[in-house]
Short mmCIF file of C-alpha atoms and ligand atoms in Angstrom, two decimals:
data_model
loop_
_atom_site.label_atom_id
_atom_site.label_comp_id
_atom_site.label_asym_id
_atom_site.label_seq_id
_atom_site.Cartn_x
_atom_site.Cartn_y
_atom_site.Cartn_z
CA MET I 6 -27.79 30.18 -14.51
CA PRO I 7 -25.93 29.19 -11.39
CA ARG I 8 -28.11 26.97 -8.97
CA PRO I 9 -29.50 29.07 -6.08
CA PHE I 10 -28.07 28.76 -2.47
CA PRO I 11 -30.15 25.90 -0.86
CA LEU I 12 -30.46 27.71 2.42
CA SER I 13 -32.48 30.76 3.21
CA ALA I 14 -30.76 33.74 4.75
CA ASP I 15 -31.71 33.22 8.17
CA GLU I 16 -30.70 29.58 7.99
CA LEU I 17 -27.18 30.58 6.52
CA THR I 18 -26.90 33.06 9.34
CA HIS I 19 -27.24 30.61 11.85
CA LEU I 20 -25.22 28.08 9.97
CA ALA I 21 -22.24 30.63 10.05
CA ASP I 22 -22.76 31.31 13.74
CA GLU I 23 -21.83 27.43 14.20
CA TYR I 24 -19.09 27.23 11.52
CA PRO I 25 -16.79 29.80 11.42
CA THR I 26 -16.36 31.29 7.83
CA PRO I 27 -15.27 30.75 5.36
CA PHE I 28 -16.41 27.35 4.65
CA TYR I 29 -17.63 25.32 1.78
CA LEU I 30 -21.02 23.87 1.77
CA TYR I 31 -22.07 20.90 -0.64
CA ASP I 32 -25.71 20.17 -1.38
CA GLU I 33 -25.96 16.22 -1.47
CA SER I 34 -29.66 16.32 -2.73
CA GLY I 35 -28.34 18.31 -5.75
CA ILE I 36 -25.29 16.02 -6.26
CA ARG I 37 -27.56 12.94 -6.17
CA GLN I 38 -30.14 14.55 -8.64
CA THR I 39 -27.33 15.14 -11.26
CA CYS I 40 -25.65 11.97 -11.04
CA ARG I 41 -29.28 10.47 -11.64
CA GLU I 42 -29.50 13.06 -14.52
CA LEU I 43 -26.65 11.72 -16.24
CA ALA I 44 -27.34 8.02 -15.86
CA GLN I 45 -30.75 8.63 -17.24
CA ALA I 46 -29.60 10.45 -20.17
CA PHE I 47 -27.45 7.15 -20.95
CA HIS I 48 -29.85 4.57 -20.10
CA TRP I 49 -29.63 2.87 -23.64
CA VAL I 50 -25.96 2.13 -23.12
CA ASP I 51 -25.63 -1.08 -21.54
CA GLY I 52 -22.90 -0.59 -18.55
CA PHE I 53 -22.92 3.35 -19.15
CA ARG I 54 -20.73 4.61 -15.95
CA ASN I 55 -19.47 7.86 -15.13
CA PHE I 56 -16.11 7.56 -13.33
CA PHE I 57 -16.21 10.72 -10.96
CA ALA I 58 -12.87 12.69 -11.45
CA VAL I 59 -11.64 12.67 -8.00
CA LYS I 60 -9.42 15.53 -8.29
CA ALA I 61 -12.52 17.56 -8.62
CA LEU I 62 -13.59 17.21 -5.03
CA PRO I 63 -11.43 14.55 -3.16
CA ASN I 64 -13.47 14.01 -0.13
CA PRO I 65 -14.32 10.45 0.81
CA HIS I 66 -17.60 11.57 1.96
CA ILE I 67 -18.51 12.76 -1.55
CA LEU I 68 -17.11 9.74 -3.29
CA LYS I 69 -19.27 7.78 -1.00
CA ILE I 70 -22.36 9.53 -2.40
CA VAL I 71 -21.48 9.50 -6.08
CA HIS I 72 -20.67 5.81 -5.88
CA ALA I 73 -23.98 5.07 -4.15
CA GLU I 74 -25.52 6.74 -7.50
CA GLY I 75 -23.48 3.96 -9.42
CA MET I 76 -20.52 6.16 -10.44
CA GLY I 77 -16.95 4.98 -10.49
CA ALA I 78 -13.97 6.96 -9.45
CA ASP I 79 -11.26 8.53 -12.16
CA CYS I 80 -8.01 8.56 -10.17
CA SER I 81 -4.68 10.05 -11.32
CA SER I 82 -2.43 9.81 -8.05
CA ARG I 83 -1.68 7.57 -4.82
CA ALA I 84 -3.62 9.70 -2.69
CA GLU I 85 -6.73 9.66 -5.03
CA LEU I 86 -6.52 5.88 -5.35
CA VAL I 87 -6.32 5.65 -1.56
CA LEU I 88 -9.39 8.09 -1.24
CA ALA I 89 -11.34 5.68 -3.77
CA GLU I 90 -10.54 2.43 -1.94
CA LYS I 91 -11.34 4.14 1.54
CA SER I 92 -14.71 5.17 0.11
CA GLY I 93 -15.50 1.55 -0.97
CA LEU I 94 -14.85 1.38 -4.53
CA ARG I 95 -13.20 -1.75 -5.98
CA GLY I 96 -11.41 -3.08 -8.81
CA GLU I 97 -12.85 -1.85 -12.09
CA GLU I 98 -14.83 0.91 -10.53
CA ILE I 99 -11.69 2.73 -10.46
CA MET I 100 -10.05 4.36 -13.61
CA PHE I 101 -6.46 5.29 -13.33
CA THR I 102 -5.97 8.08 -15.83
CA SER I 103 -2.40 9.27 -15.00
CA ASN I 104 0.35 10.60 -16.75
CA ASN I 105 4.37 10.62 -16.41
CA THR I 106 3.30 8.00 -13.70
CA PRO I 107 5.85 6.94 -11.06
CA LEU I 108 6.05 3.28 -10.81
CA ALA I 109 4.83 3.09 -7.08
CA GLU I 110 1.49 4.75 -8.36
CA TYR I 111 1.03 1.99 -11.34
CA ARG I 112 1.60 -0.59 -8.50
CA ALA I 113 -1.04 0.94 -6.09
CA ALA I 114 -3.48 0.97 -9.07
CA ARG I 115 -2.63 -2.55 -9.83
CA ASP I 116 -3.09 -3.75 -6.45
CA LEU I 117 -6.57 -2.27 -6.47
CA GLY I 118 -7.45 -3.88 -9.76
CA ALA I 119 -8.15 -0.34 -11.07
CA VAL I 120 -8.41 -0.06 -14.95
CA LEU I 121 -4.74 1.14 -16.33
CA ASN I 122 -5.35 4.09 -18.51
CA LEU I 123 -1.96 4.51 -20.30
CA ASP I 124 -0.86 7.72 -21.23
CA ASP I 125 2.21 6.78 -23.64
CA ILE I 126 3.23 4.13 -25.92
CA THR I 127 6.55 3.67 -23.86
CA HIS I 128 4.37 2.52 -20.72
CA ILE I 129 3.50 -0.57 -22.37
CA ASP I 130 6.92 -1.77 -22.01
CA PHE I 131 7.30 -0.10 -18.46
CA VAL I 132 4.43 -1.78 -17.08
CA GLN I 133 5.00 -5.10 -18.79
CA LYS I 134 8.60 -5.46 -17.30
CA THR I 135 7.69 -4.18 -13.72
CA ILE I 136 4.46 -5.05 -12.55
CA GLY I 137 3.00 -6.85 -15.57
CA LEU I 138 0.23 -6.21 -17.84
CA PRO I 139 -3.12 -6.63 -16.43
CA GLU I 140 -6.01 -8.59 -18.61
CA LEU I 141 -7.64 -5.01 -19.50
CA VAL I 142 -5.58 -2.08 -20.91
CA SER I 143 -6.81 1.40 -21.97
CA PHE I 144 -5.04 3.93 -24.02
CA ARG I 145 -5.52 7.63 -23.94
CA TYR I 146 -5.56 9.44 -27.41
CA ASN I 147 -4.46 12.72 -28.18
CA PRO I 148 -5.94 13.89 -31.53
CA GLY I 149 -3.48 16.67 -31.99
CA PRO I 150 -4.15 18.87 -34.84
CA ALA I 151 -7.35 17.01 -35.69
CA ARG I 152 -9.17 18.67 -32.90
CA THR I 153 -9.46 21.92 -31.56
CA GLY I 154 -9.47 22.22 -27.73
CA ASN I 155 -11.04 25.04 -25.75
CA VAL I 156 -9.57 27.71 -23.34
CA ILE I 157 -9.06 25.57 -20.13
CA ILE I 158 -7.38 22.46 -21.75
CA GLY I 159 -5.60 24.27 -24.45
CA ARG I 160 -4.77 23.07 -27.94
CA PRO I 161 -4.54 18.91 -28.08
CA GLU I 162 -1.38 19.53 -30.30
CA GLU I 163 0.49 21.43 -27.44
CA ALA I 164 -1.16 19.16 -24.51
CA LYS I 165 1.40 16.57 -23.13
CA TYR I 166 -1.07 13.79 -22.81
CA GLY I 167 -1.56 10.82 -24.89
CA PHE I 168 -0.67 8.73 -27.85
CA THR I 169 -0.71 10.13 -31.39
CA GLU I 170 -3.08 8.09 -34.05
CA GLU I 171 -0.29 6.26 -35.17
CA GLN I 172 0.99 5.16 -31.83
CA LEU I 173 -2.29 3.63 -30.96
CA PHE I 174 -2.53 1.28 -33.77
CA GLU I 175 0.98 0.18 -32.93
CA GLY I 176 0.20 -0.09 -29.08
CA TYR I 177 -2.86 -2.00 -29.53
CA ARG I 178 -0.83 -4.59 -31.81
CA GLN I 179 1.82 -4.79 -28.92
CA LEU I 180 -1.00 -5.50 -26.36
CA ARG I 181 -2.33 -8.43 -28.52
CA LYS I 182 1.32 -9.78 -28.74
CA LEU I 183 1.85 -9.58 -25.19
CA GLY I 184 -1.39 -11.46 -24.40
CA VAL I 185 -3.66 -8.75 -23.20
CA ARG I 186 -7.35 -9.68 -24.08
CA ARG I 187 -9.48 -6.54 -23.07
CA PHE I 188 -9.03 -3.02 -24.70
CA ALA I 189 -10.34 0.03 -24.08
CA LEU I 190 -9.90 3.59 -25.63
CA HIS I 191 -10.12 7.06 -23.82
CA THR I 192 -9.57 10.57 -24.91
CA MET I 193 -10.13 13.91 -23.16
CA VAL I 194 -10.06 16.77 -25.33
CA ALA I 195 -12.35 19.73 -23.62
CA SER I 196 -12.72 21.18 -20.19
CA ASN I 197 -15.73 22.97 -18.77
CA GLU I 198 -17.30 22.79 -22.61
CA LEU I 199 -21.16 23.86 -22.83
CA ASP I 200 -21.47 22.97 -26.31
CA GLY I 201 -23.11 19.22 -26.25
CA ASN I 202 -21.89 18.86 -29.62
CA PHE I 203 -18.37 18.96 -28.67
CA PHE I 204 -18.68 15.49 -27.15
CA VAL I 205 -20.61 14.34 -30.03
CA GLU I 206 -17.76 14.89 -32.06
CA THR I 207 -15.62 13.15 -29.65
CA ALA I 208 -17.77 10.05 -29.89
CA ARG I 209 -17.33 10.10 -33.72
CA MET I 210 -13.71 10.46 -33.51
CA LEU I 211 -13.70 7.41 -31.17
CA PHE I 212 -16.20 5.55 -32.95
CA ASP I 213 -14.10 5.74 -36.21
CA LEU I 214 -10.91 4.69 -34.30
CA VAL I 215 -12.73 1.58 -32.85
CA VAL I 216 -13.76 0.60 -36.25
CA ARG I 217 -10.55 1.09 -37.80
CA ILE I 218 -8.61 -0.39 -35.01
CA HIS I 219 -10.74 -3.31 -35.39
CA GLN I 220 -10.25 -3.94 -39.34
CA ASP I 221 -6.38 -3.02 -38.94
CA CYS I 222 -5.26 -4.48 -35.58
CA GLY I 223 -8.04 -7.48 -34.98
CA VAL I 224 -8.60 -5.81 -31.43
CA ARG I 225 -12.16 -5.53 -30.40
CA MET I 226 -12.56 -2.59 -28.38
CA GLU I 227 -14.86 -3.28 -24.87
CA PHE I 228 -15.38 0.54 -23.94
CA VAL I 229 -14.69 3.91 -25.04
CA ASN I 230 -13.97 6.61 -22.43
CA LEU I 231 -15.25 10.05 -23.41
CA GLY I 232 -13.42 11.68 -20.92
CA GLY I 233 -14.86 14.59 -18.72
CA GLY I 234 -15.32 18.04 -19.31
CA ILE I 235 -19.01 18.77 -19.67
CA GLY I 236 -19.14 22.35 -18.53
CA ILE I 237 -21.69 24.05 -16.04
CA PRO I 238 -23.24 27.39 -16.22
CA TYR I 239 -21.14 29.80 -14.39
CA ARG I 240 -22.67 32.86 -15.64
CA PRO I 241 -26.39 33.90 -15.35
CA GLU I 242 -26.69 33.68 -19.05
CA ASP I 243 -25.00 30.44 -19.58
CA ARG I 244 -27.27 27.20 -20.25
CA PRO I 245 -26.74 23.80 -18.95
CA VAL I 246 -25.45 21.17 -21.55
CA ASP I 247 -28.76 19.27 -22.49
CA LEU I 248 -27.57 15.74 -21.41
CA SER I 249 -30.57 13.97 -23.20
CA VAL I 250 -29.90 15.63 -26.58
CA LEU I 251 -26.08 15.01 -26.40
CA SER I 252 -26.78 11.25 -25.46
CA GLU I 253 -29.33 11.02 -28.37
CA ASN I 254 -26.87 12.26 -30.84
CA ILE I 255 -24.03 9.90 -29.87
CA ARG I 256 -26.73 7.00 -29.97
CA ARG I 257 -27.46 8.17 -33.65
CA LEU I 258 -23.82 7.81 -34.30
CA TYR I 259 -23.50 4.54 -32.56
CA ASP I 260 -26.39 3.32 -34.78
CA GLU I 261 -24.48 4.25 -37.83
CA MET I 262 -21.02 3.73 -37.08
CA ILE I 263 -20.68 0.77 -34.40
CA ARG I 264 -23.74 -1.45 -35.13
CA PRO I 265 -23.08 -1.86 -39.05
CA ALA I 266 -19.35 -2.75 -38.37
CA GLY I 267 -20.70 -5.46 -35.91
CA LEU I 268 -19.08 -4.16 -32.74
CA ASP I 269 -22.05 -3.94 -30.77
CA PRO I 270 -22.05 -4.08 -27.77
CA LEU I 271 -19.60 -1.30 -27.20
CA ARG I 272 -19.78 0.28 -23.50
CA ILE I 273 -19.34 3.97 -23.20
CA VAL I 274 -18.06 5.64 -20.19
CA MET I 275 -17.05 9.26 -19.19
CA GLU I 276 -15.37 10.67 -16.22
CA ASN I 277 -16.76 14.03 -15.54
CA GLY I 278 -16.28 15.84 -12.16
CA ARG I 279 -17.12 19.37 -12.49
CA MET I 280 -20.67 18.84 -13.72
CA VAL I 281 -21.33 16.30 -11.05
CA THR I 282 -20.50 18.38 -7.96
CA GLY I 283 -19.61 21.84 -9.23
CA PRO I 284 -23.13 23.59 -9.14
CA HIS I 285 -23.80 21.87 -5.76
CA GLY I 286 -20.89 23.60 -4.01
CA PHE I 287 -21.02 26.92 -2.30
CA LEU I 288 -17.94 28.95 -0.68
CA VAL I 289 -19.41 30.88 2.19
CA THR I 290 -17.54 34.04 3.18
CA ARG I 291 -18.08 37.41 5.40
CA CYS I 292 -17.45 40.76 4.60
CA LEU I 293 -14.42 42.07 6.74
CA HIS I 294 -13.95 45.64 5.34
CA HIS I 295 -14.82 47.92 2.65
CA LYS I 296 -12.13 50.01 0.99
CA HIS I 297 -12.70 53.10 -1.30
CA ILE I 298 -9.54 54.17 -3.24
CA TYR I 299 -9.73 54.43 -7.24
CA ARG I 300 -12.04 51.44 -7.37
CA ASP I 301 -14.65 50.44 -4.36
CA TYR I 302 -13.36 47.03 -2.71
CA VAL I 303 -15.48 44.59 -0.54
CA GLY I 304 -12.94 42.58 1.49
CA VAL I 305 -13.98 39.13 2.66
CA ASP I 306 -12.35 36.58 4.92
CA ALA I 307 -11.90 33.82 1.87
CA CYS I 308 -9.13 34.39 -0.54
CA MET I 309 -7.55 32.92 -3.56
CA ALA I 310 -6.46 30.22 -1.50
CA HIS I 311 -9.62 29.00 -1.02
CA LEU I 312 -10.68 29.21 -4.55
CA MET I 313 -8.14 29.84 -6.89
CA ARG I 314 -10.17 29.65 -10.28
CA PRO I 315 -10.84 33.45 -10.55
CA GLY I 316 -7.38 34.61 -9.79
CA MET I 317 -5.94 31.49 -11.82
CA TYR I 318 -7.95 31.88 -15.10
CA GLY I 319 -10.07 34.87 -14.55
CA ALA I 320 -12.90 32.24 -14.16
CA TYR I 321 -16.53 33.88 -13.30
CA HIS I 322 -18.00 32.69 -9.95
CA HIS I 323 -21.66 34.27 -9.31
CA ILE I 324 -21.73 35.95 -6.04
CA THR I 325 -25.00 36.53 -3.96
CA VAL I 326 -25.87 38.10 -0.53
CA PRO I 327 -28.78 36.17 0.71
CA ALA I 328 -29.78 38.69 3.02
CA ARG I 329 -29.76 41.46 0.54
CA GLU I 330 -31.05 39.80 -2.76
CA GLN I 331 -34.25 41.84 -2.63
CA GLU I 332 -32.02 45.09 -2.38
CA PRO I 333 -30.95 46.97 -5.65
CA HIS I 334 -27.62 45.91 -7.07
CA ASP I 335 -26.43 49.30 -7.50
CA ARG I 336 -22.97 49.19 -6.21
CA THR I 337 -19.99 48.40 -8.51
CA VAL I 338 -17.03 46.76 -6.51
CA ASP I 339 -14.22 44.27 -6.64
CA VAL I 340 -14.72 41.31 -4.19
CA VAL I 341 -11.26 40.85 -2.86
CA GLY I 342 -9.35 38.24 -0.36
CA SER I 343 -6.59 39.09 1.78
CA LEU I 344 -3.52 37.47 -0.16
CA CYS I 345 -0.70 39.62 -1.08
CA GLU I 346 -1.50 39.03 -4.62
CA ASN I 347 -3.42 41.38 -7.03
CA ASN I 348 -5.18 38.54 -8.76
CA ASP I 349 -6.68 37.67 -5.20
CA LYS I 350 -10.26 38.91 -6.45
CA PHE I 351 -13.42 37.05 -6.65
CA ALA I 352 -15.31 39.21 -8.85
CA ILE I 353 -14.19 42.43 -10.75
CA GLN I 354 -16.31 45.39 -11.17
CA ARG I 355 -19.45 43.27 -10.26
CA SER I 356 -22.66 44.76 -9.45
CA LEU I 357 -23.83 43.98 -6.18
CA PRO I 358 -26.02 45.41 -3.32
CA ASN I 359 -24.67 47.45 -0.66
CA ILE I 360 -22.45 45.06 1.71
CA GLU I 361 -21.93 45.95 5.14
CA ARG I 362 -19.39 44.57 7.59
CA GLY I 363 -20.29 41.39 8.75
CA ASP I 364 -22.68 40.34 5.66
CA LEU I 365 -22.36 36.71 4.39
CA LEU I 366 -21.47 36.50 0.75
CA VAL I 367 -21.83 33.20 -1.36
CA ILE I 368 -19.82 32.19 -4.07
CA HIS I 369 -21.50 29.93 -6.40
CA ASP I 370 -20.40 26.92 -8.54
CA ALA I 371 -17.66 26.11 -6.32
CA GLY I 372 -18.05 22.12 -6.00
CA ALA I 373 -15.42 21.24 -8.11
CA HIS I 374 -11.80 22.29 -8.77
CA GLY I 375 -12.68 24.60 -5.69
CA HIS I 376 -11.45 23.44 -2.16
CA ALA I 377 -9.48 20.87 -4.11
CA MET I 378 -7.16 23.55 -5.62
CA GLY I 379 -6.62 25.21 -2.36
CA PHE I 380 -3.29 26.14 -1.15
CA GLN I 381 -1.26 27.53 1.98
CA TYR I 382 0.69 30.36 0.41
CA ASN I 383 0.92 33.55 2.58
CA GLY I 384 0.01 31.10 5.47
CA LYS I 385 -3.47 30.56 4.67
CA LEU I 386 -5.29 27.62 6.02
CA ARG I 387 -7.45 25.53 4.18
CA CYS I 388 -11.26 25.80 5.21
CA ALA I 389 -13.94 23.35 6.38
CA GLU I 390 -16.11 21.55 4.13
CA LEU I 391 -19.64 21.04 5.27
CA LEU I 392 -22.47 18.69 3.65
CA LEU I 393 -25.97 19.64 3.63
CA GLN I 394 -27.98 16.17 3.78
CA PRO I 395 -31.13 15.52 2.29
CA ASP I 396 -32.90 15.71 5.78
CA GLY I 397 -31.81 19.18 6.17
CA SER I 398 -29.10 18.57 8.56
CA VAL I 399 -25.51 19.56 8.07
CA ARG I 400 -22.39 17.54 8.70
CA GLN I 401 -18.75 18.71 8.83
CA ILE I 402 -17.10 16.36 6.16
CA ARG I 403 -13.64 18.10 6.57
CA ARG I 404 -12.55 20.66 9.37
CA ALA I 405 -10.73 23.47 8.82
CA GLU I 406 -6.93 23.44 9.23
CA THR I 407 -5.20 24.88 12.15
CA LEU I 408 -1.59 26.52 12.57
CA ASP I 409 -0.72 23.20 14.12
CA ASP I 410 -1.40 21.60 10.59
CA LEU I 411 0.40 24.18 8.61
CA PHE I 412 3.64 23.84 11.03
CA ALA I 413 3.29 20.15 11.18
CA THR I 414 6.17 19.50 8.85
CA LEU I 415 8.35 22.00 10.47
CA ASP I 416 10.93 21.11 13.63
CA MET I 417 10.27 24.04 15.95
CA THR I 418 12.01 22.87 18.63
CA GLU I 419 15.69 23.51 17.80
CA LEU I 420 15.41 27.00 16.66
C1 PLP Q 523 -9.47 16.68 -15.01
C2 PLP Q 523 -10.04 15.72 -15.38
C3 PLP Q 523 -11.25 15.20 -15.61
C4 PLP Q 523 -12.57 15.89 -15.12
O1 PLP Q 523 -12.76 17.10 -15.79
P1 PLP Q 523 -14.13 17.83 -15.46
O2 PLP Q 523 -13.74 19.20 -16.07
O3 PLP Q 523 -14.11 18.14 -13.72
O4 PLP Q 523 -15.07 17.05 -15.90
C5 PLP Q 523 -11.53 13.97 -16.39
N1 PLP Q 523 -10.55 13.03 -16.79
C6 PLP Q 523 -9.29 13.50 -16.62
C7 PLP Q 523 -8.21 12.73 -17.50
C8 PLP Q 523 -8.95 14.73 -16.32
O5 PLP Q 523 -7.54 15.18 -16.15
#
């Protein structure tokens, strides 16, 4: 069940008088609450930390909030490292999980003292010969045929990420020889996964490796990183993952597998993005036109360039019309943007109330992989991001782009 929009219809009308649509609105209280629920679920793990995946919502004002709630940052590029640093994150609060990594990005991560999570065995040598290996190194594991993935992330066997199992053992032996003293193990095999057991199985897989790597390579793991990918209930019938059940099941495996092997304490960390901010972000858009041909269309002033998920992988996003929620939802429409692409649809054959020109629509669960995936195709400008603060005030944390921003990289003087 998607989260209700945090403002009344009247409050929304006033907000949209002040800030032109479309815009994103993030609910700070909701984000903080989710951060606390996740931390609470893993209270039994000494040093549990979620490294918020910056790519989900790369805004420093949001990073400061999740950092204040105890989260770190999971970065995959130079820009994300800069955002993490500007937001006050330091050293091992930053995880650098990259792939096919340019040297300059490794250097930037090393300069910040971030944890290097290597994606390939050849990068041991690459990093060692260029910037030198840090004291702590993590590897990303790709279980290949040993695990099935899910729709968004695909089959691990076909994924470009990570080490094979054999390479893991070889890699940790190499690290030891090269004088590395602290070790970690990471994997990421699911995305938007609503079955909590999936993460329990991931923990089982990593715990088993931790024990075998200790036996075979004499390497004692400091922490395992279960990755991100906890799903959110985009559809009205979806149920959120029960974090305390998930955590308790992992605790049971820890007691069965890690303690008897004498490998306690082993820290457990994650790098969720979507579940932290996704449900607390809303894309607000206004109805521009109606159209009645073979189907009925509601045209809005946001488009796929502002929220790509529905067009890209047919993702469902709940839509409400706050001023008309009490009216019968007896119209079946496609809700569309103005991009010259036929997959520019926020909803297909959706039951909604009668919508008039000028009505405000709310697209739910847009707080992760929403604005971040925006683009400028068709000359579309990225929209503003607003933060609803706990005291009820609204603060603009990113302005909308202008045509000058769009043309900033063109030389228009010599035409
Ligand atoms: C995208 C990504 C995440 C975050 O995924 P969510 O679905 O937002 O939780 C975490 N780790 C890695 C390596 C990723 O690529």
